[in-house]
Structure formats: structure tokens, C-alpha cells
Tab-separated table of C-alpha atoms and ligand atoms in Angstrom:
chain	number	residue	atom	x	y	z
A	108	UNK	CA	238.007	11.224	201.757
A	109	UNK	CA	239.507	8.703	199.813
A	110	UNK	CA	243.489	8.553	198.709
A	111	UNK	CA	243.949	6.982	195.444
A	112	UNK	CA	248.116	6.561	194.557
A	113	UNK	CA	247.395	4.014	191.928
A	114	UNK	CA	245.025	4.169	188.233
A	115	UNK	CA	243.944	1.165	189.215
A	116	UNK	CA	242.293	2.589	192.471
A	117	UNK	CA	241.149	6.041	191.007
A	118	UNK	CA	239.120	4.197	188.128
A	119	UNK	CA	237.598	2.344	190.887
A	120	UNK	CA	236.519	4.985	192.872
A	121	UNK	CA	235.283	7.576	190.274
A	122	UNK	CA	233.881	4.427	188.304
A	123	UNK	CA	231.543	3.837	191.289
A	124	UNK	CA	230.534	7.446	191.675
A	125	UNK	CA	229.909	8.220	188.026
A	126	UNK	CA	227.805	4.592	188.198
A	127	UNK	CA	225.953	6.033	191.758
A	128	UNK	CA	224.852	8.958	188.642
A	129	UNK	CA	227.487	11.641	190.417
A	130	UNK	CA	228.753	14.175	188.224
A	131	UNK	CA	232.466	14.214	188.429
A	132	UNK	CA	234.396	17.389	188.848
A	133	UNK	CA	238.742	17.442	189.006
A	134	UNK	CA	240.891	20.013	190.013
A	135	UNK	CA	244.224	19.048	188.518
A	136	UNK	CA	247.147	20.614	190.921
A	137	UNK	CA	250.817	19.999	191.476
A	138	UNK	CA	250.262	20.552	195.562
A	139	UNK	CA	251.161	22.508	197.734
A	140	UNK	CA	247.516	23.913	198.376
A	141	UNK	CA	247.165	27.478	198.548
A	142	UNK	CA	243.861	29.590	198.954
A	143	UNK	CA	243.599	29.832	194.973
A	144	UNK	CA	243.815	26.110	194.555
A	145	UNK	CA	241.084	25.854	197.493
A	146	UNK	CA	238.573	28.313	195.406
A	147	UNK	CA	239.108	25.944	192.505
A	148	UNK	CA	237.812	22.893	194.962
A	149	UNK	CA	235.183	25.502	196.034
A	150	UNK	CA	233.855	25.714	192.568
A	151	UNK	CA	234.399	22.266	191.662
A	152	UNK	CA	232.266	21.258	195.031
A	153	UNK	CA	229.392	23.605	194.161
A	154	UNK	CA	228.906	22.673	190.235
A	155	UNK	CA	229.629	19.015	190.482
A	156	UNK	CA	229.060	15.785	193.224
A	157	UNK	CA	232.153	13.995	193.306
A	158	UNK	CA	235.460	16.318	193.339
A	159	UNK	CA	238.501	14.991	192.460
A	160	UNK	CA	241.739	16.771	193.186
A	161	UNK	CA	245.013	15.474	191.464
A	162	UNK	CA	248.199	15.989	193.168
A	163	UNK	CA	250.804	15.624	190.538
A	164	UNK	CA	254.496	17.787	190.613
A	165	UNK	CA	254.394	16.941	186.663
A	166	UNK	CA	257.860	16.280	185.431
A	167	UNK	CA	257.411	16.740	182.098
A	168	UNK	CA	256.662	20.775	182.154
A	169	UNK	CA	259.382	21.550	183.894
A	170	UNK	CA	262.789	22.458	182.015
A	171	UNK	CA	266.165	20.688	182.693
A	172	UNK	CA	267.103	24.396	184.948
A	173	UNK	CA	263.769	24.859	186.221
A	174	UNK	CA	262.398	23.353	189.605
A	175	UNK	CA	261.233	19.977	189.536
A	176	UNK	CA	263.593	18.825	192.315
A	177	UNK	CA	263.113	21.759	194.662
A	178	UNK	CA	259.337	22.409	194.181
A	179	UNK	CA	257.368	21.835	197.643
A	180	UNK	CA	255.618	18.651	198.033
A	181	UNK	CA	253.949	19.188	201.639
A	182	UNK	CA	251.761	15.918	201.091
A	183	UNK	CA	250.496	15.592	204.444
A	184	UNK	CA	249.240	19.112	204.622
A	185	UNK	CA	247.766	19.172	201.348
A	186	UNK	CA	245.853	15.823	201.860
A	187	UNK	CA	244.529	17.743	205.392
A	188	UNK	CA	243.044	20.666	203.360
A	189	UNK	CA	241.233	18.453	201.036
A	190	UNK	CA	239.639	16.442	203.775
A	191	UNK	CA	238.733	19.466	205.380
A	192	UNK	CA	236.796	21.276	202.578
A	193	UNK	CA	235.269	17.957	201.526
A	194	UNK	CA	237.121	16.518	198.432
A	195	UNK	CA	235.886	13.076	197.672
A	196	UNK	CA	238.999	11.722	196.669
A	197	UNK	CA	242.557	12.558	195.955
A	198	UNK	CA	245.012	10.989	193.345
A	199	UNK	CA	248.303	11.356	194.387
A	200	UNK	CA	250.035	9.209	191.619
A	201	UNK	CA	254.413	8.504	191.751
A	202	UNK	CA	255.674	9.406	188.728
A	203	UNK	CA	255.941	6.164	187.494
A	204	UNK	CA	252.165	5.426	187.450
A	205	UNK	CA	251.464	8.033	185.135
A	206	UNK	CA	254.929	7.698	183.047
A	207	UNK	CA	255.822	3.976	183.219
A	208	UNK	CA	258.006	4.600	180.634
A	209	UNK	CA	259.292	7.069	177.920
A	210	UNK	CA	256.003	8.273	176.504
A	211	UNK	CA	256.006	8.898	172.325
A	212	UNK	CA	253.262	10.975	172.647
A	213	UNK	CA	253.038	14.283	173.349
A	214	UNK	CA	250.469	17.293	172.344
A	215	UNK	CA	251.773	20.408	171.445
A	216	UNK	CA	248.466	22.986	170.858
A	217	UNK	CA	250.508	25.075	167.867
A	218	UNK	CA	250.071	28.750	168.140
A	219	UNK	CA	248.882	29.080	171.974
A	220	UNK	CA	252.264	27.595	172.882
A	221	UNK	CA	254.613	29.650	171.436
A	222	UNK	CA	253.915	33.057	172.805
A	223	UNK	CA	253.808	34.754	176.058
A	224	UNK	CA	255.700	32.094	178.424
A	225	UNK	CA	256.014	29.408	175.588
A	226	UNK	CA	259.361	30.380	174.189
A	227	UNK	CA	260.790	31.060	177.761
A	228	UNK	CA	259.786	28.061	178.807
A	229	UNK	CA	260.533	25.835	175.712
A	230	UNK	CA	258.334	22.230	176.006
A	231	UNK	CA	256.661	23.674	179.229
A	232	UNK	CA	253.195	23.722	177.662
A	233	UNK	CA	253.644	20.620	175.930
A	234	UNK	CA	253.925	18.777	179.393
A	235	UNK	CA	250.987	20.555	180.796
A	236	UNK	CA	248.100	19.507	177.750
A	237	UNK	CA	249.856	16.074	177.844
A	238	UNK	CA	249.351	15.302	181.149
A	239	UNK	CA	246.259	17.139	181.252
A	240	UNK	CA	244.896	14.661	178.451
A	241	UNK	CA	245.905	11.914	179.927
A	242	UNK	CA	244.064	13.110	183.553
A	243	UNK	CA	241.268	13.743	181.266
A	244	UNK	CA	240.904	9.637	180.047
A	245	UNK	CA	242.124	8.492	183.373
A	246	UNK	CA	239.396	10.123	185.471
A	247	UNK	CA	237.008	10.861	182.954
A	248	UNK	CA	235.364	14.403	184.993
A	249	UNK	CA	232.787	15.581	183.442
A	250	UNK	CA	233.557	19.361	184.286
A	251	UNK	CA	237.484	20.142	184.987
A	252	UNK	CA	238.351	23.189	186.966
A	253	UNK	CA	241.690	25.400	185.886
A	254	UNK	CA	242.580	29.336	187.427
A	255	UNK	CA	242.692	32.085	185.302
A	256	UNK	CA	245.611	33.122	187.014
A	257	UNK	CA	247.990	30.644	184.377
A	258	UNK	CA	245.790	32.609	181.576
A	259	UNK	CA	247.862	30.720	178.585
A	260	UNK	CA	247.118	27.419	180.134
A	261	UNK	CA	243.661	27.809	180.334
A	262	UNK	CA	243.469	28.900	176.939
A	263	UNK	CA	245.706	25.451	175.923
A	264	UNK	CA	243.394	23.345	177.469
A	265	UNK	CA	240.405	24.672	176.428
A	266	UNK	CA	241.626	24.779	172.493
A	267	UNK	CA	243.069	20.947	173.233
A	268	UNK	CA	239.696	20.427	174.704
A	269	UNK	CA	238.154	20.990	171.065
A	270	UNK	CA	239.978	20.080	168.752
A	271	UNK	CA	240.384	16.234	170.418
A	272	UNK	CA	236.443	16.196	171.185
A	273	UNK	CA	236.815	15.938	175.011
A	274	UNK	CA	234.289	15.337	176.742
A	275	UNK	CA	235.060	17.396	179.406
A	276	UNK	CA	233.675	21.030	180.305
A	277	UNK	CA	236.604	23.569	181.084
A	278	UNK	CA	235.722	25.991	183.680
A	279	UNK	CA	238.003	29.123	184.555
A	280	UNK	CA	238.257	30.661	187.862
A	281	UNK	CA	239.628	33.963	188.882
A	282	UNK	CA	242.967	34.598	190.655
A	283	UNK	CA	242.950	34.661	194.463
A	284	UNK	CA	245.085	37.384	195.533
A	285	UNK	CA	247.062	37.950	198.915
A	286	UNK	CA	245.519	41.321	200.678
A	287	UNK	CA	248.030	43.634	198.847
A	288	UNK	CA	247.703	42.563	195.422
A	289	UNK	CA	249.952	39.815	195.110
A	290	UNK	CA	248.587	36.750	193.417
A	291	UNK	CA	248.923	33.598	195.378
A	292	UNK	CA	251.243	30.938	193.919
A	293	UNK	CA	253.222	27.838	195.405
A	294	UNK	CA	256.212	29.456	194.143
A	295	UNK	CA	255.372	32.788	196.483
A	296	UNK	CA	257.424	30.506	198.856
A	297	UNK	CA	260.864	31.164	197.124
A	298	UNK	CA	260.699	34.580	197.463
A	299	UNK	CA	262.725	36.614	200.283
A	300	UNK	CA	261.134	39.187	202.115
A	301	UNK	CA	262.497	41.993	200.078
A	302	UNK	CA	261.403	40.329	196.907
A	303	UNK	CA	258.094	39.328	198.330
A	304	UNK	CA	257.874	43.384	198.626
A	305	UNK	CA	259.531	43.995	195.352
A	306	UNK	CA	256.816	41.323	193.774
A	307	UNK	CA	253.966	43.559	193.871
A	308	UNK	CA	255.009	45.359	190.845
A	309	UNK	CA	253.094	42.551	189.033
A	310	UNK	CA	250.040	43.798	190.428
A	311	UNK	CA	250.736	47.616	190.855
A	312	UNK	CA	251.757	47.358	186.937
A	313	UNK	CA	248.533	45.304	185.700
A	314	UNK	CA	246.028	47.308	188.196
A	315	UNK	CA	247.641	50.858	186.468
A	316	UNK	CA	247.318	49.513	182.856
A	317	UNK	CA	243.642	48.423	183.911
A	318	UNK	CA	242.832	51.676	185.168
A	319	UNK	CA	244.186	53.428	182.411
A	320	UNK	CA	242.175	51.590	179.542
A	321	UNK	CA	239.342	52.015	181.416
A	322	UNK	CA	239.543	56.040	181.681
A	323	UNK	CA	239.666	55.323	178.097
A	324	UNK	CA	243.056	54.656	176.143
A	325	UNK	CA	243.136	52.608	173.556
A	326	UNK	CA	246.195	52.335	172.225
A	327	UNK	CA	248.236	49.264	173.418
A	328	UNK	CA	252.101	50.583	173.351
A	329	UNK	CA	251.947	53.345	175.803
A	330	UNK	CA	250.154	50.794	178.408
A	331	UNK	CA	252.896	48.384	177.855
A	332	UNK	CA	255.856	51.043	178.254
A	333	UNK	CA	253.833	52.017	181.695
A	334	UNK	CA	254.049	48.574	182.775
A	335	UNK	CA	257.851	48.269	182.004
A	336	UNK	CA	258.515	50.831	184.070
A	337	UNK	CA	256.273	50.170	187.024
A	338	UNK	CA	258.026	46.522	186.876
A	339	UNK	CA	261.265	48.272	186.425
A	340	UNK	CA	261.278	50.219	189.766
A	341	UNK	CA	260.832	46.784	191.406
A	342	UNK	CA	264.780	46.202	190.691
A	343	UNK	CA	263.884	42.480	188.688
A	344	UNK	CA	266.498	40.150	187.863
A	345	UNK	CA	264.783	40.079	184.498
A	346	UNK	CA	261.680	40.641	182.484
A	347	UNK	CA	260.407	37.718	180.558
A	348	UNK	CA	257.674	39.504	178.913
A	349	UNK	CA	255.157	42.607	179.202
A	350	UNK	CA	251.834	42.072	176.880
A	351	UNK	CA	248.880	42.903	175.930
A	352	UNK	CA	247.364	39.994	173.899
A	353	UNK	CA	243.728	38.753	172.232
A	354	UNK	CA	242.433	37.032	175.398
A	355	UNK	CA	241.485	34.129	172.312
A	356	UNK	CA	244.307	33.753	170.060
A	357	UNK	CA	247.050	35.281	172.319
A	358	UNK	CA	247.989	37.355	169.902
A	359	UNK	CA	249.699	40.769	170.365
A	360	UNK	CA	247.063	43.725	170.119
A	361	UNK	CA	247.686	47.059	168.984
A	362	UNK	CA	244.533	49.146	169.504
A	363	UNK	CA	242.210	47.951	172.566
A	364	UNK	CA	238.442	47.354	171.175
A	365	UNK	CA	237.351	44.241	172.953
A	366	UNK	CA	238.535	42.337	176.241
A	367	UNK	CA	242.205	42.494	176.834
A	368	UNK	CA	244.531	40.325	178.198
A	369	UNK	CA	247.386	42.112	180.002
A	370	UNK	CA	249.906	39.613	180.942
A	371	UNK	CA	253.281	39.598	182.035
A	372	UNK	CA	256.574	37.672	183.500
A	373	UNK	CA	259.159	38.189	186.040
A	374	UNK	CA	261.731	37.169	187.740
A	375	UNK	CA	262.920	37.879	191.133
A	376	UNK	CA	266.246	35.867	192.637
A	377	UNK	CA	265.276	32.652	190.684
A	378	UNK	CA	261.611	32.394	191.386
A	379	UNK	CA	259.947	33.283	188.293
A	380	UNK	CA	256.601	35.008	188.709
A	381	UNK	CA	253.531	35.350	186.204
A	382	UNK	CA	250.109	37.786	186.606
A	383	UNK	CA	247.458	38.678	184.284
A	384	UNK	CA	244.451	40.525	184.137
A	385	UNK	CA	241.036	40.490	181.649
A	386	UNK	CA	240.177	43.750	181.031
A	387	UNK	CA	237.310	44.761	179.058
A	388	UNK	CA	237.340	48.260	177.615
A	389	UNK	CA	233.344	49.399	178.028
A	390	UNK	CA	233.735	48.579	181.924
A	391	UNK	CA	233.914	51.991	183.493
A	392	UNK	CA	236.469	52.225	186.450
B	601	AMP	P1	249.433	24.504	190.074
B	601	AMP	O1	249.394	23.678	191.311
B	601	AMP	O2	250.299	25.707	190.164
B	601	AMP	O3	249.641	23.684	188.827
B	601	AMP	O4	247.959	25.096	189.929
B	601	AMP	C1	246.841	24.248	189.887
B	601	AMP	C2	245.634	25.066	189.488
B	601	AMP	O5	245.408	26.117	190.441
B	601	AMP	C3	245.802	25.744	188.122
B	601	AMP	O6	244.592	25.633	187.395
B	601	AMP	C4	246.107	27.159	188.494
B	601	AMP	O7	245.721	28.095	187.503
B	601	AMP	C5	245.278	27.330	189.748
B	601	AMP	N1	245.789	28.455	190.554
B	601	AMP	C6	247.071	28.655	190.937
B	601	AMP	N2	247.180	29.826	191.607
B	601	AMP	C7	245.932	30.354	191.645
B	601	AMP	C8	245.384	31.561	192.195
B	601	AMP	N3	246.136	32.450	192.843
B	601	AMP	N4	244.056	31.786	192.043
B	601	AMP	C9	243.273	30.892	191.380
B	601	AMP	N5	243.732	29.743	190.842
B	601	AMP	C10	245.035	29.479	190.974
């Protein structure tokens, strides 16, 4: 496996696979490797020939309160799972490589951003399609691989994706879940052990609203006030948002008659916790 910290090394590398006739496949990550990043590499290794796995903590999406400083950045670990599942190469740029200096340009995909964790997070998703495009024209993949666990990210990308003519196939993959429920995220790390138990109500909440459409209710309200109160008994330090949203435009929906995306955000302590689930309405339970 091959460590590329420089653009100048990276285009060299995928330059010579995509010239060997490789198809190119990245994972874009911020670290800290977890099994639901490693199911992304899974994917990317069986539908493409030359996997490339960025490992970027992007500054840009973070907020001035939120955790650039104190998010994990076990490098030597990370670059140990890679080489063990068989990544071809990893870019593991400094900041300064990919932001030599103030950038003017930024995308902002109107609409997609400004719901769900968009307004709690205010220039969040405007960091993520940014440096997304610019991962896009520095390796040049020909499939990129994103979890369907940030739901509103994949749906940014993939809408950036078309209307900028990328060349660049977006493939979602599902959430990897610890054994209880839990979905696995680098920022599972912040939590204490009562709020790791507390944190469940993500799950418990989403898995009840799931199990409830599909025994056949339709309307979208009393789902959401079900999920409130699951996440409620879970004592959070507050409740960005309980939805249920057009899996497409992210849209609030009222009555359920195609897939549904229930989605919601919560903190515990300071670590902030999202969760989502597809459903769609004609599968029986
Ligand atoms: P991050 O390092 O948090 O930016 O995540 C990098 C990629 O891994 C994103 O496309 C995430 O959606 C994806 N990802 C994070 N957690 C999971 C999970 N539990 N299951 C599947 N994919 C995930």
C-alpha cells in the first residue's frame, strides 16, 4: 500500500493506475477507521481495482464550537487497517496541501443544506461538497463510495454530483451498527458509559417508528411524537431534530406513501449523535 501526503504524489499514483486501465474507486474519510468506514473499502474493493481511501479531518465543516481540535486522528492505526484489507493507496494530505490558502470558492447545494442538520450546523455542508469536489478533480475515481448512515450528505453529493457533470458514480452503503443497535461513528468515542447506554434511543426510536409504518400507519406526526418520547426517556442534553423527510428532496412528509426517511439528532454530554433509517411502506415487517 502506498501513502500519498502530497497532490503531487496521489496524481502520480492514481495517474499510473487509471493509465494500467484500473478503475478507480475512493472512500473519502476523516480517520479514525471504524467497521462502517471498513464496509465502505469493502465495497469500494469489490466494484472497482484501485481503492483509494482519503484521510482528511476537514477543517472547513466543522463550526468555530464544534471539534476540529479534539477529533481523533489515530494515523498509525488507521494506515494499519487499510494495509490490511488491501487499499491501494492512502492520501493523507496536511491541511495546507489541500487549503494553501483562503479558498473563494465554496459550493453550497441550496435546499439539501438547509434542513435536517444544516441549520444546526450552519456552513457544515458547505465544507463537506467543497472538499468533496475538490477530492473529486484531485483523484479523479471513477466510482466514489459514501454511508448512508450521514443520509443528508449523501444526498448533497449526489445532487452536487449532477448538477456540476461529475464524472464520478456515487454509491451509498448501509450503516454498520454495533450488536445492540447503535450505529458506529468516530464520535461513539466521546461518549461515557452511561451515555453510550443512554445512546441507543437513536436506534430504539427509529427501529419503533419503522415497525410501526410497516404494520401500516401512515400518518407522519404520531411517528414523530413516538420518537420524541422514546429519545426523551434517554435523559438528552438536547434534541436537534426528529423527522420524517422525502428520502429525495429532504423535505418534511406528512402522510407516508413512498420510502421514508426517518432521521434524527442528538446530543449527549457534547458529543452530538445522528441516525437514520429508509423505510419503505409496502415492506411488510
Ligand atoms: P467520516 O469519517 O465520519 O467522515 O465518514 C466517512 C464515510 O464513512 C462517510 O461516507 C460516512 O457516511 C461513512 N460512515 C460513517 N459511519 C458509518 C457507518 N456506521 N456505517 C457505514 N458508513 C459509515
Amino acid at each position: 500500500m502506498e501513502v500519498a501526503r502530497d497532490i503531487a504524489s496521489l496524481q502520480k499514483a492514481v495517474g499510473e493506475a487509471r493509465a494500467g486501465g484500473l478503475r478507480v474507486g475512493l472512500v473519502p474519510t476523516m480517520g479514525a477507521l471504524h467497521a462502517g468506514h471498513l464496509s465502505l473499502v469493502s465495497e469500494a474493493l469489490r466494484a472497482t481495482e484501485y481503492v483509494v481511501v482519503s484521510i482528511f479531518v476537514n477543517p472547513t465543516q466543522f463550526g468555530p464550537s464544534e471539534d476540529f481540535d479534539a477529533y481523533p486522528r489515530p494515523e498509525e492505526s488507521d494506515l494499519a487497517a487499510c494495509n490490511d484489507v488491501g487499499v491501494d493507496l492512502v492520501f493523507a494530505p496536511s491541511v495546507d496541501q489541500v487549503y494553501p490558502g483562503a479558498i473563494a470558492t465554496t459550493i453550497h447545494v441550496a435546499g439539501l443544506s438547509d434542513t435536517l442538520c444544516g441549520p444546526h450546523r450552519p456552513g457544515h455542508f458547505d465544507g463537506v461538497a467543497t472538499v468533496v469536489a475538490k477530492l473529486f478533480n484531485l483523484v479523479r475515481p471513477d466510482v466514489a463510495f459514501f454511508g448512508r448512515k450521514d443520509a443528508q450528505q449523501l444526498a448533497i453529493i449526489r445532487r452536487m454530483g449532477a448538477d456540476l457533470n461529475f464524472p464520478v458514480a456515487v454509491e451509498g452503503c448501509p450503516t454498520v451498527r454495533e450488536a445492540d443497535g447503535l450505529a458506529l461513528s468516530s464520535r461513539n468515542a466521546y461518549l461515557s458509559t452511561d451515555e453510550r447506554a443512554r445512546a441507543i434511543a437513536l436506534h430504539d426510536a427509529l427501529a419503533a417508528a419503522r415497525d410501526r409504518i410497516r404494520a401500516g400507519t401512515r400518518n407522519a406526526a404520531p411517528l414523530v411524537r413516538e420518537m420524541a418520547s422514546i429519545v426523551q426517556k434517554s435523559r438528552p442534553t438536547a434534541v436537534d431534530y426528529i423527522s420524517a423527510v422525502d428520502p429525495d428532496s429532504l423535505r418534511p412528509i406528512d402522510t407516508i406513501e413512498g420510502p421514508v426517511l426517518l432521521a434524527l439528532a442528538v446530543r449527549y454530554g457534547k458529543t452530538r449523535l445522528i441516525d437514520n433509517v429508509l423505510v419503505d411502506p409496502t415492506e411488510r415487517g
